CSV table of C-alpha atoms in Angstrom, one decimal:
chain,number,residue,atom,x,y,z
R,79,UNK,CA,-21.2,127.0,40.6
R,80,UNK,CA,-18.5,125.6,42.8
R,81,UNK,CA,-17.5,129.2,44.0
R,82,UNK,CA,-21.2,129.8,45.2
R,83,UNK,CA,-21.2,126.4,47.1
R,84,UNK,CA,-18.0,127.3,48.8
R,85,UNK,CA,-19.5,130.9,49.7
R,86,UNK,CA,-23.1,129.4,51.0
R,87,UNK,CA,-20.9,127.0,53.0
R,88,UNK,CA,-18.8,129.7,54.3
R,89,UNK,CA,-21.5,131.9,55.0
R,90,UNK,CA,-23.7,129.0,56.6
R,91,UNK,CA,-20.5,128.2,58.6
R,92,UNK,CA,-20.5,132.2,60.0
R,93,UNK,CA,-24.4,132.1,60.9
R,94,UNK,CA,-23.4,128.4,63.1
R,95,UNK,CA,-20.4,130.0,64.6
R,96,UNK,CA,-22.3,133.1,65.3
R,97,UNK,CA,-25.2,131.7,67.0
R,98,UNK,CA,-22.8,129.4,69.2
R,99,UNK,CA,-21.8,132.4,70.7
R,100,UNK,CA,-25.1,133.3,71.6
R,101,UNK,CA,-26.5,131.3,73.7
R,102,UNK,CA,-28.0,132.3,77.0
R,103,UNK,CA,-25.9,131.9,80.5
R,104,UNK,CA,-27.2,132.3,83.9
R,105,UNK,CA,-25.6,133.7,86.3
R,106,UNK,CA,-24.2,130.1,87.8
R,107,UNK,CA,-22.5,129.5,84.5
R,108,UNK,CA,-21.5,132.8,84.1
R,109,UNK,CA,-19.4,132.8,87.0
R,110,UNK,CA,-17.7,129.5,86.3
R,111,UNK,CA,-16.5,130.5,82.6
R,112,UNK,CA,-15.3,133.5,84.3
R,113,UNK,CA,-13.8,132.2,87.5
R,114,UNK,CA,-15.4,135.7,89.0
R,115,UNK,CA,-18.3,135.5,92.0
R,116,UNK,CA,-21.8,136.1,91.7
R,117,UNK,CA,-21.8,139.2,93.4
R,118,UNK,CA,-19.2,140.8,91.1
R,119,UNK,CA,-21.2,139.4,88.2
R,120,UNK,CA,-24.4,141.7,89.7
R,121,UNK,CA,-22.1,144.4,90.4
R,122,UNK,CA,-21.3,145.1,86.6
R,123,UNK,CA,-25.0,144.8,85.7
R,124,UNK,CA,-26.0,147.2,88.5
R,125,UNK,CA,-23.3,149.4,87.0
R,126,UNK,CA,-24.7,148.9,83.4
R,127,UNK,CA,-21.2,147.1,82.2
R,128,UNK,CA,-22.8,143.6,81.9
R,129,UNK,CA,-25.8,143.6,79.6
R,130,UNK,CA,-28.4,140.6,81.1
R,131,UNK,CA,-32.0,139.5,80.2
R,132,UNK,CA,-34.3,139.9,83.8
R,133,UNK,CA,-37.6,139.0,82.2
R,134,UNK,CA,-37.3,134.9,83.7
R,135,UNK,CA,-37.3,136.4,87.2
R,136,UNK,CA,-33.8,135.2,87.3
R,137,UNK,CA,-30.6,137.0,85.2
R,138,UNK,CA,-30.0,135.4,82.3
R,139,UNK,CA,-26.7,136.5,80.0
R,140,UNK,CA,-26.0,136.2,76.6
R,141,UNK,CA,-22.5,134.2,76.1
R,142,UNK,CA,-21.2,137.1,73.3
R,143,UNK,CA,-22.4,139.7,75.7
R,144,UNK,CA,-20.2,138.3,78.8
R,145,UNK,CA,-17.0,137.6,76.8
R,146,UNK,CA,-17.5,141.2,75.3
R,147,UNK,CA,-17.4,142.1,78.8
R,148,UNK,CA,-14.4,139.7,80.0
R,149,UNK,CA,-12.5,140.9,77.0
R,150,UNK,CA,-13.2,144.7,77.5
């Protein structure tokens, strides 16, 4: 009983940490986590290395998706 407590927890714990991760940037804060400019940001969308959401009217980034791409 204890062991399946501890795993749900664990496993609760993953699904927090993992949704933390995805939470949606614009383009504003994805510069200033990266310390990179805006047009070097759009640059790597144009070039399909930066995955970004357009359907706002304005780029919107997922926070897993950008470190992916800081990380490389």
């Amino acid at each position: 009983m204890n062991n399946q407590i501890i795993n749900l927890l664990q496993e609760i714990k993953m699904e927090l940490k993992n949704k933390k991760n995805n939470t949606w940037m614009d383009i504003k804060k994805v510069c200033e986590i990266t310390t990179l400019s805006a047009s070097t940001v759009r640059r790597a969308v144009n070039r399909g290395k930066l995955k970004c959401s357009k359907k706002l009217g304005k780029l919107l980034f997922m926070e897993s998706d950008v470190r992916r791409w800081i990380n490389g």
